[in-house]
Coordinates of C-alpha atoms and ligand atoms in Angstrom, one line a residue:
M1 CA -21.5 -71.1 8.6
M2 CA -22.6 -73.9 6.2
S3 CA -21.0 -77.3 6.8
Y4 CA -19.3 -79.3 4.0
V5 CA -22.5 -81.3 3.5
S6 CA -25.2 -78.7 3.9
L7 CA -28.9 -78.8 4.8
D8 CA -31.3 -76.7 2.7
T9 CA -34.7 -76.1 4.3
Q10 CA -36.2 -73.8 1.7
G11 CA -38.8 -76.5 1.1
L12 CA -40.1 -76.2 4.6
K13 CA -41.3 -72.6 4.5
Q14 CA -45.0 -73.4 4.1
F15 CA -44.8 -76.1 6.8
V16 CA -42.7 -74.8 9.7
H17 CA -42.8 -71.4 11.2
D18 CA -39.6 -69.4 11.8
N19 CA -39.9 -69.7 15.6
E20 CA -40.3 -73.5 15.7
L21 CA -36.7 -74.5 15.2
G22 CA -35.5 -72.3 18.1
E23 CA -38.2 -73.7 20.3
M24 CA -36.7 -77.2 19.9
Q25 CA -33.4 -76.0 21.3
A26 CA -34.2 -77.0 24.9
M27 CA -35.3 -80.5 23.8
V28 CA -32.2 -80.8 21.6
N29 CA -30.0 -79.9 24.5
A30 CA -31.5 -82.7 26.5
A31 CA -31.1 -85.1 23.6
D32 CA -27.5 -84.0 23.2
D33 CA -26.9 -84.7 26.8
E34 CA -28.3 -88.1 26.5
L35 CA -26.2 -88.8 23.5
R36 CA -22.9 -87.2 24.5
N37 CA -22.9 -87.9 28.2
G38 CA -24.6 -91.3 28.1
T39 CA -27.5 -90.2 30.3
G40 CA -30.1 -91.7 27.9
A41 CA -31.3 -95.2 27.2
G42 CA -28.9 -97.4 25.1
A43 CA -25.8 -95.6 26.5
D44 CA -23.6 -98.6 25.9
F45 CA -24.0 -98.3 22.1
R46 CA -22.5 -94.9 21.5
D47 CA -18.9 -95.8 20.5
W48 CA -19.6 -95.0 16.9
L49 CA -19.7 -91.3 18.0
H50 CA -15.9 -91.2 18.1
L51 CA -15.1 -94.0 15.7
P52 CA -13.8 -91.6 13.0
T53 CA -11.0 -90.5 15.4
E54 CA -10.7 -93.2 18.1
Y55 CA -10.4 -96.3 16.0
D56 CA -7.9 -99.1 16.5
K57 CA -4.9 -97.9 14.3
E58 CA -3.1 -101.3 14.4
E59 CA -6.3 -103.0 13.2
F60 CA -6.8 -100.3 10.5
A61 CA -3.3 -101.1 9.1
R62 CA -4.2 -104.8 9.1
I63 CA -7.4 -104.1 7.2
K64 CA -5.3 -102.4 4.5
Q65 CA -2.9 -105.3 4.4
A66 CA -5.8 -107.8 4.1
A67 CA -7.3 -105.7 1.3
K68 CA -4.0 -105.8 -0.6
K69 CA -3.8 -109.6 -0.2
I70 CA -7.4 -110.0 -1.4
Q71 CA -6.6 -107.7 -4.4
A72 CA -3.5 -109.8 -5.2
D73 CA -5.0 -113.3 -4.9
S74 CA -8.8 -112.9 -5.7
E75 CA -10.9 -111.9 -8.6
I76 CA -14.0 -112.0 -6.4
L77 CA -14.5 -111.1 -2.7
V78 CA -17.8 -112.5 -1.3
V79 CA -19.0 -110.4 1.7
I80 CA -21.4 -112.5 3.7
G81 CA -23.6 -110.6 6.1
I82 CA -27.1 -109.2 6.7
G83 CA -28.6 -105.8 7.9
G84 CA -25.9 -103.7 9.4
S85 CA -23.3 -106.3 8.5
Y86 CA -23.5 -105.6 4.8
L87 CA -25.6 -102.5 3.9
G88 CA -22.9 -100.0 4.7
A89 CA -20.3 -101.7 2.6
Q90 CA -22.6 -102.2 -0.4
M91 CA -23.9 -98.6 -0.4
A92 CA -20.3 -97.3 -0.1
I93 CA -19.0 -99.5 -3.0
D94 CA -21.9 -98.4 -5.2
F95 CA -21.4 -94.8 -4.3
L96 CA -17.6 -94.8 -4.9
H97 CA -17.2 -96.9 -8.1
N98 CA -18.2 -97.0 -11.7
T99 CA -22.0 -97.7 -12.0
F100 CA -21.3 -100.8 -14.0
Y101 CA -18.4 -102.1 -12.0
Q102 CA -20.1 -105.5 -11.7
A103 CA -20.1 -105.9 -15.5
Q104 CA -16.6 -104.6 -16.1
K105 CA -13.9 -107.0 -17.2
A106 CA -11.5 -107.9 -14.4
A107 CA -8.7 -106.0 -16.1
D108 CA -10.7 -102.8 -16.5
R109 CA -11.9 -103.0 -12.9
Q110 CA -8.4 -103.4 -11.5
Y111 CA -9.7 -104.5 -8.2
P112 CA -11.7 -107.6 -7.1
L113 CA -15.4 -107.7 -7.7
V114 CA -17.1 -107.4 -4.4
V115 CA -20.3 -109.3 -4.2
F116 CA -22.7 -109.8 -1.3
A117 CA -24.3 -113.0 0.1
G118 CA -26.2 -114.1 3.2
N119 CA -28.6 -111.2 3.1
S120 CA -31.6 -113.4 2.0
L121 CA -32.6 -117.0 2.1
S122 CA -33.0 -117.3 -1.7
S123 CA -31.4 -120.4 -3.0
T124 CA -31.6 -119.1 -6.6
Y125 CA -29.3 -116.3 -5.4
V126 CA -26.7 -118.6 -3.9
H127 CA -26.9 -121.0 -6.9
D128 CA -26.3 -118.1 -9.3
L129 CA -23.5 -116.7 -7.1
L130 CA -21.7 -120.1 -7.2
E131 CA -22.1 -120.1 -10.9
L132 CA -20.7 -116.6 -11.2
I133 CA -17.6 -117.6 -9.1
G134 CA -17.1 -120.7 -11.2
D135 CA -13.4 -121.5 -11.1
K136 CA -12.3 -117.9 -10.4
D137 CA -10.1 -117.1 -7.5
F138 CA -12.1 -115.8 -4.6
S139 CA -12.0 -115.0 -0.8
I140 CA -14.7 -114.7 1.8
N141 CA -15.3 -112.0 4.3
I142 CA -17.9 -113.3 6.8
V143 CA -19.4 -110.5 8.9
S144 CA -21.6 -111.1 11.9
K145 CA -21.6 -109.4 15.2
S146 CA -23.6 -112.1 17.0
G147 CA -21.9 -114.8 15.0
T148 CA -25.1 -116.8 15.0
T149 CA -27.4 -115.1 12.4
T150 CA -29.1 -117.7 10.2
E151 CA -28.9 -116.2 6.8
P152 CA -25.2 -115.5 6.7
S153 CA -24.4 -118.7 8.6
I154 CA -26.1 -120.8 5.8
A155 CA -24.4 -118.8 3.0
F156 CA -21.1 -119.2 4.7
R157 CA -21.4 -123.0 5.0
I158 CA -22.1 -123.3 1.3
L159 CA -19.4 -120.9 0.1
K160 CA -16.8 -122.3 2.5
K161 CA -17.4 -125.7 1.0
K162 CA -16.6 -124.4 -2.4
L163 CA -13.6 -122.6 -1.1
I164 CA -12.2 -125.8 0.5
A165 CA -13.0 -127.9 -2.6
K166 CA -11.0 -125.4 -4.7
Y167 CA -8.0 -124.7 -2.4
G168 CA -7.9 -127.4 0.3
E169 CA -8.5 -126.6 3.9
D170 CA -5.3 -124.8 4.8
E171 CA -5.3 -122.4 1.9
A172 CA -9.1 -121.9 2.3
N173 CA -8.5 -120.8 5.9
K174 CA -6.2 -118.1 4.7
R175 CA -8.9 -116.8 2.3
I176 CA -11.5 -116.4 5.0
Y177 CA -11.7 -113.1 6.9
A178 CA -14.0 -113.0 9.9
T179 CA -15.4 -109.8 11.2
T180 CA -17.2 -110.4 14.5
D181 CA -17.3 -109.9 18.2
K182 CA -14.0 -109.9 20.0
A183 CA -15.0 -112.8 22.3
K184 CA -18.5 -114.2 21.8
G185 CA -20.4 -116.2 19.3
A186 CA -20.1 -119.3 17.0
L187 CA -18.2 -117.3 14.3
K188 CA -15.6 -116.3 16.8
T189 CA -15.2 -119.9 18.0
E190 CA -14.8 -121.1 14.4
A191 CA -12.4 -118.3 13.5
D192 CA -10.2 -119.2 16.5
A193 CA -10.4 -122.9 15.7
H194 CA -9.4 -122.5 12.0
G195 CA -7.1 -119.4 12.4
Y196 CA -9.1 -117.1 10.1
E197 CA -7.7 -113.6 10.1
S198 CA -10.2 -111.7 12.4
F199 CA -11.4 -108.2 12.8
V200 CA -13.4 -106.9 15.7
I201 CA -16.8 -105.2 15.8
P202 CA -16.5 -103.0 18.9
D203 CA -18.9 -103.7 21.7
G204 CA -20.4 -100.3 21.7
V205 CA -21.1 -100.2 17.9
G206 CA -24.5 -101.6 16.7
G207 CA -24.9 -103.1 13.3
R208 CA -26.5 -100.0 11.7
Y209 CA -23.7 -97.8 13.0
S210 CA -20.9 -100.1 12.0
V211 CA -19.9 -99.0 8.5
L212 CA -16.8 -97.1 9.7
C213 CA -15.4 -100.1 11.6
P214 CA -14.0 -103.3 10.0
V215 CA -17.5 -104.3 9.0
G216 CA -17.5 -101.7 6.2
L217 CA -13.8 -100.9 6.0
L218 CA -12.5 -104.2 4.8
P219 CA -14.8 -104.7 1.8
I220 CA -14.5 -101.0 0.9
A221 CA -10.7 -101.1 1.0
A222 CA -10.7 -104.4 -1.0
S223 CA -12.8 -102.7 -3.6
G224 CA -10.0 -100.2 -4.2
A225 CA -11.5 -97.2 -2.4
D226 CA -9.4 -95.0 -0.1
I227 CA -10.5 -95.7 3.5
D228 CA -8.1 -93.0 4.9
K229 CA -10.1 -90.4 3.1
L230 CA -13.4 -92.0 4.2
M231 CA -12.3 -91.7 7.8
A232 CA -11.0 -88.1 7.3
G233 CA -14.4 -87.0 6.0
A234 CA -16.1 -88.6 9.0
A235 CA -13.6 -87.1 11.4
Q236 CA -14.4 -83.6 10.0
A237 CA -18.1 -84.3 10.5
E238 CA -17.4 -85.5 14.1
K239 CA -15.9 -82.1 14.7
D240 CA -18.5 -80.0 12.8
F241 CA -21.5 -81.7 14.5
A242 CA -20.4 -81.6 18.1
D243 CA -22.1 -78.4 19.1
A244 CA -25.7 -78.7 20.4
D245 CA -26.5 -75.1 19.3
L246 CA -29.0 -75.6 16.5
S247 CA -27.9 -72.5 14.7
K248 CA -24.4 -74.1 14.2
N249 CA -25.3 -77.8 13.7
E250 CA -27.0 -78.8 10.5
A251 CA -27.2 -82.5 11.4
Y252 CA -29.1 -81.5 14.6
Q253 CA -31.3 -79.1 12.6
Y254 CA -32.2 -82.1 10.3
A255 CA -33.1 -84.1 13.4
A256 CA -35.1 -81.3 14.9
Y257 CA -37.0 -80.5 11.7
R258 CA -38.0 -84.1 11.0
N259 CA -39.4 -84.3 14.6
I260 CA -41.3 -81.0 14.1
L261 CA -42.8 -82.4 11.0
Y262 CA -43.5 -85.8 12.5
R263 CA -45.6 -84.1 15.3
K264 CA -47.6 -82.4 12.6
G265 CA -48.6 -85.7 11.0
Y266 CA -45.8 -86.2 8.4
E267 CA -45.2 -89.7 9.5
T268 CA -43.3 -91.1 6.6
E269 CA -40.0 -89.8 5.3
L270 CA -38.8 -90.5 1.8
L271 CA -35.1 -90.4 1.3
E272 CA -34.5 -89.4 -2.3
N273 CA -31.7 -89.3 -4.8
Y274 CA -31.2 -88.3 -8.4
E275 CA -28.3 -90.7 -8.9
P276 CA -28.8 -94.4 -9.5
N277 CA -25.6 -95.2 -7.7
M278 CA -27.1 -93.9 -4.5
R279 CA -30.0 -96.4 -4.3
M280 CA -28.2 -98.5 -1.8
F281 CA -27.4 -95.4 0.2
A282 CA -31.2 -95.1 0.8
E283 CA -31.3 -98.8 1.9
W284 CA -28.5 -98.2 4.4
W285 CA -30.3 -95.0 5.7
K286 CA -33.6 -97.0 6.0
Q287 CA -32.0 -99.4 8.4
L288 CA -30.3 -96.6 10.3
A289 CA -33.6 -94.7 10.7
G290 CA -36.0 -97.6 11.0
E291 CA -34.2 -99.7 13.5
S292 CA -33.2 -96.6 15.5
E293 CA -36.7 -95.1 15.7
G294 CA -39.4 -97.6 15.0
K295 CA -40.3 -98.7 18.5
D296 CA -42.8 -98.3 21.4
Q297 CA -45.5 -98.0 18.7
K298 CA -44.0 -94.8 17.3
G299 CA -41.4 -93.4 15.0
I300 CA -41.1 -91.9 11.5
Y301 CA -41.5 -94.6 8.8
P302 CA -38.4 -94.5 6.6
S303 CA -38.9 -95.1 2.9
S304 CA -37.2 -94.1 -0.3
A305 CA -37.7 -93.0 -3.8
N306 CA -35.2 -92.8 -6.7
F307 CA -35.6 -89.9 -9.0
T308 CA -36.2 -89.1 -11.7
T309 CA -37.2 -92.8 -12.2
D310 CA -39.9 -92.8 -9.6
L311 CA -41.4 -89.5 -10.7
H312 CA -42.9 -91.7 -13.4
S313 CA -44.4 -94.1 -10.8
L314 CA -44.5 -92.9 -7.2
G315 CA -44.6 -89.3 -8.4
Q316 CA -48.4 -89.3 -8.7
Y317 CA -48.9 -90.4 -5.1
I318 CA -46.3 -88.0 -3.7
Q319 CA -47.9 -85.1 -5.6
E320 CA -51.6 -85.8 -4.8
G321 CA -52.0 -88.8 -2.5
R322 CA -52.8 -88.9 1.2
R323 CA -50.8 -86.1 3.0
F324 CA -48.4 -87.8 5.4
L325 CA -45.2 -87.7 3.5
M326 CA -42.0 -85.6 4.0
E327 CA -39.1 -85.8 1.7
T328 CA -35.3 -85.6 2.2
V329 CA -33.3 -85.3 -0.9
V330 CA -29.6 -86.1 -1.0
K331 CA -28.6 -83.9 -3.9
L332 CA -25.2 -84.3 -5.6
D333 CA -24.1 -80.8 -6.6
K334 CA -21.3 -81.7 -9.0
P335 CA -21.2 -85.1 -10.7
N336 CA -17.8 -86.7 -11.3
H337 CA -18.6 -86.8 -15.0
D338 CA -21.0 -84.5 -16.8
V339 CA -22.2 -85.5 -20.2
K340 CA -23.3 -82.9 -22.8
I341 CA -26.5 -83.2 -24.8
P342 CA -25.3 -83.4 -28.5
T343 CA -26.6 -81.3 -31.4
E344 CA -28.7 -82.9 -34.0
P345 CA -29.4 -80.9 -37.2
D346 CA -33.0 -81.9 -37.9
N347 CA -34.2 -81.6 -34.3
L348 CA -37.0 -84.1 -34.9
D349 CA -37.0 -85.1 -31.2
G350 CA -37.6 -81.4 -30.3
L351 CA -34.7 -81.3 -27.9
G352 CA -33.0 -78.5 -29.7
Y353 CA -33.6 -76.1 -26.7
L354 CA -31.3 -78.3 -24.6
E355 CA -28.4 -78.7 -27.1
G356 CA -25.1 -78.0 -25.5
K357 CA -26.5 -78.2 -22.0
S358 CA -25.2 -80.9 -19.7
M359 CA -27.3 -83.7 -18.4
D360 CA -26.6 -82.6 -14.8
Y361 CA -28.1 -79.2 -15.7
V362 CA -31.3 -80.9 -16.7
N363 CA -31.2 -83.2 -13.6
T364 CA -30.8 -80.1 -11.3
K365 CA -33.7 -78.3 -13.0
A366 CA -35.8 -81.5 -12.6
Y367 CA -34.9 -81.4 -8.9
E368 CA -35.9 -77.7 -8.6
A369 CA -39.1 -78.3 -10.4
V370 CA -40.0 -81.3 -8.2
V371 CA -39.3 -79.4 -5.0
A372 CA -41.6 -76.6 -6.2
A373 CA -44.3 -79.0 -7.3
H374 CA -44.2 -81.2 -4.2
T375 CA -44.2 -78.3 -1.7
D376 CA -47.2 -76.8 -3.5
G377 CA -48.8 -80.2 -3.3
G378 CA -48.4 -80.3 0.5
V379 CA -45.2 -82.2 1.0
P380 CA -42.4 -80.6 3.0
V381 CA -38.9 -81.1 1.5
M382 CA -35.5 -80.9 3.0
T383 CA -32.3 -81.2 0.9
V384 CA -28.9 -82.4 2.0
H385 CA -26.5 -81.1 -0.6
I386 CA -23.3 -83.1 -1.2
P387 CA -20.5 -81.4 -3.2
Q388 CA -19.3 -84.5 -5.0
E389 CA -19.1 -88.3 -4.9
D390 CA -15.9 -89.4 -3.2
E391 CA -14.6 -91.1 -0.1
Y392 CA -14.3 -87.9 2.0
T393 CA -17.8 -86.8 1.2
L394 CA -19.3 -90.2 1.9
G395 CA -17.5 -90.4 5.3
Y396 CA -18.9 -87.0 6.1
L397 CA -22.4 -87.9 5.0
I398 CA -22.4 -91.1 6.9
Y399 CA -21.6 -89.3 10.1
F400 CA -24.2 -86.6 9.4
F401 CA -27.0 -89.1 9.3
E402 CA -25.7 -91.3 12.2
V403 CA -25.5 -88.4 14.6
A404 CA -28.8 -87.0 13.4
M405 CA -30.6 -90.3 14.1
G406 CA -29.1 -90.5 17.6
I407 CA -30.5 -87.1 18.4
S408 CA -33.8 -87.7 16.5
G409 CA -34.4 -90.9 18.5
Y410 CA -33.9 -89.2 21.8
L411 CA -36.1 -86.3 20.7
N412 CA -38.9 -88.8 20.3
G413 CA -38.3 -90.4 23.7
I414 CA -37.1 -93.8 22.6
N415 CA -33.8 -95.8 22.9
P416 CA -32.2 -95.2 19.4
F417 CA -29.6 -98.0 19.9
N418 CA -31.5 -101.2 20.6
Q419 CA -33.6 -103.3 18.1
P420 CA -35.8 -105.6 20.2
G421 CA -38.2 -106.1 17.3
V422 CA -35.7 -107.8 15.1
E423 CA -35.9 -110.9 17.3
A424 CA -39.6 -111.7 16.9
Y425 CA -39.4 -113.3 13.5
K426 CA -36.2 -115.1 14.4
T427 CA -37.8 -116.8 17.4
N428 CA -40.7 -118.0 15.2
M429 CA -38.5 -119.2 12.4
F430 CA -36.3 -121.2 14.8
G431 CA -39.5 -122.7 16.3
L432 CA -40.8 -123.7 12.8
L433 CA -37.3 -125.1 11.8
G434 CA -37.0 -127.1 15.0
K435 CA -33.9 -125.5 16.3
P436 CA -32.9 -127.0 19.7
G437 CA -34.3 -124.9 22.5
Y438 CA -37.2 -123.6 20.4
E439 CA -39.5 -126.7 20.4
E440 CA -42.3 -125.1 22.5
V441 CA -42.4 -122.0 20.2
G442 CA -42.7 -124.3 17.2
K443 CA -45.5 -126.3 18.8
Q444 CA -47.5 -123.2 19.7
L445 CA -47.1 -121.7 16.2
R446 CA -48.2 -124.9 14.5
T447 CA -51.3 -125.1 16.6
K448 CA -52.1 -121.4 15.9
M449 CA -51.5 -121.9 12.1
A450 CA -53.7 -125.1 12.1
K451 CA -56.6 -123.1 13.8
N452 CA -56.3 -120.4 11.1
D453 CA -56.6 -122.9 8.2
Ligands
LIG501 O1 -28.7 -103.6 13.3 C1 -28.8 -104.8 13.7 O2 -28.5 -105.2 14.8 C2 -29.2 -105.9 12.8 O3 -29.8 -105.5 11.6 C3 -28.0 -106.7 12.4 O4 -27.1 -105.9 11.8 C4 -28.4 -107.9 11.6 O5 -29.4 -108.7 12.2 C5 -27.1 -108.8 11.5 O6 -26.7 -109.3 12.8 P1 -25.3 -109.9 13.0 O7 -24.2 -109.0 12.6 O8 -25.2 -110.3 14.4 O9 -25.2 -111.2 12.1

């Protein structure tokens, strides 16, 4: 039986023999045991597995109330966070709303404009954001599990200053929503001291697995999307992808196939879309895959391509470059709006043969042509078909990839739920910036840099 979001492996025929999937079953069973029963590394970070059904219902209701308040009193919601603390919310909002929602007039958009900050150290970005806000009404959702990450902390200080200048301290405190750890970190301390409305990132949910907890849910709800439907889709996926039997579980099949291909030398996976509003989805997926699997000097390198745009740039490399690529397409089967190609009497542009056809018809033919060309060129292709773009589908799709990455990581013998490598640059940066406690790191780095000059 095909699941609601289905995996199509026609594009693997030349690359994977029929027996190979079944031969992964024993390893998949072991990976499933590690994931479901907590016998693997990183067992403390598996609470996302049951998040679609076992979430805090009282907090969920508070999220909806907070979203209503933001919708009533703010033209802009600034979501401050980095990595797992913003990617899920941004990809969901892009996926679920009008492509040009950023440019819509407030009255047409109906809901606040959700913008993101604290995901870089660019001062131009913050300057331009302050200009965009101008004297408009706004609120802030600061999201940080550790509560101490540099990029969001700096952006928060700057935006908070603007908020206080506009509303005074008491009203500003009512417009700040803090999503953080239940007990630890500087943000938690500050939220308690100022009485910000707070939401909890559960202990057992890492950043890249956090979109279905308050991290993603508050901004998504504030943007006017239906978070009940989002959770309902994810809950269905939780049910559909619980059986370790590969013949019944397409998320596990995806995990198994990408590992089969990885072992044959296909070391880079491109996540592809044919819809510009899914570009951020690929960014979210890259963090999920890259932070889960890139460790112990191994792992599939996750990358992305946006089609048909990139067929006119990366397409040449994919077709004929070095052979180490595999592709996973997320293909939308039915767009929410399908535009027809109009008739033109003189046919000077030569498009007469497409008159009356829909753009999506052409998009789908492009996809079919690309799969045929790339597989002929030596690139294995998998497709994840999604029936439509809505909250239910997105919730289902999120869970599909989350559970697949958990299994995939265990199949490759690593801990899919830690991210020790993310600390290396932070330690060096603190050393160079002179953060108390990092003086020695700074000294050693400066000596090393002077030698290299
Ligand atoms: O997945 C991760 O753990 C990281 O990418 C974090 O999401 C990112 O570093 C932000 O961390 P925090 O939420 O603690 O500010």
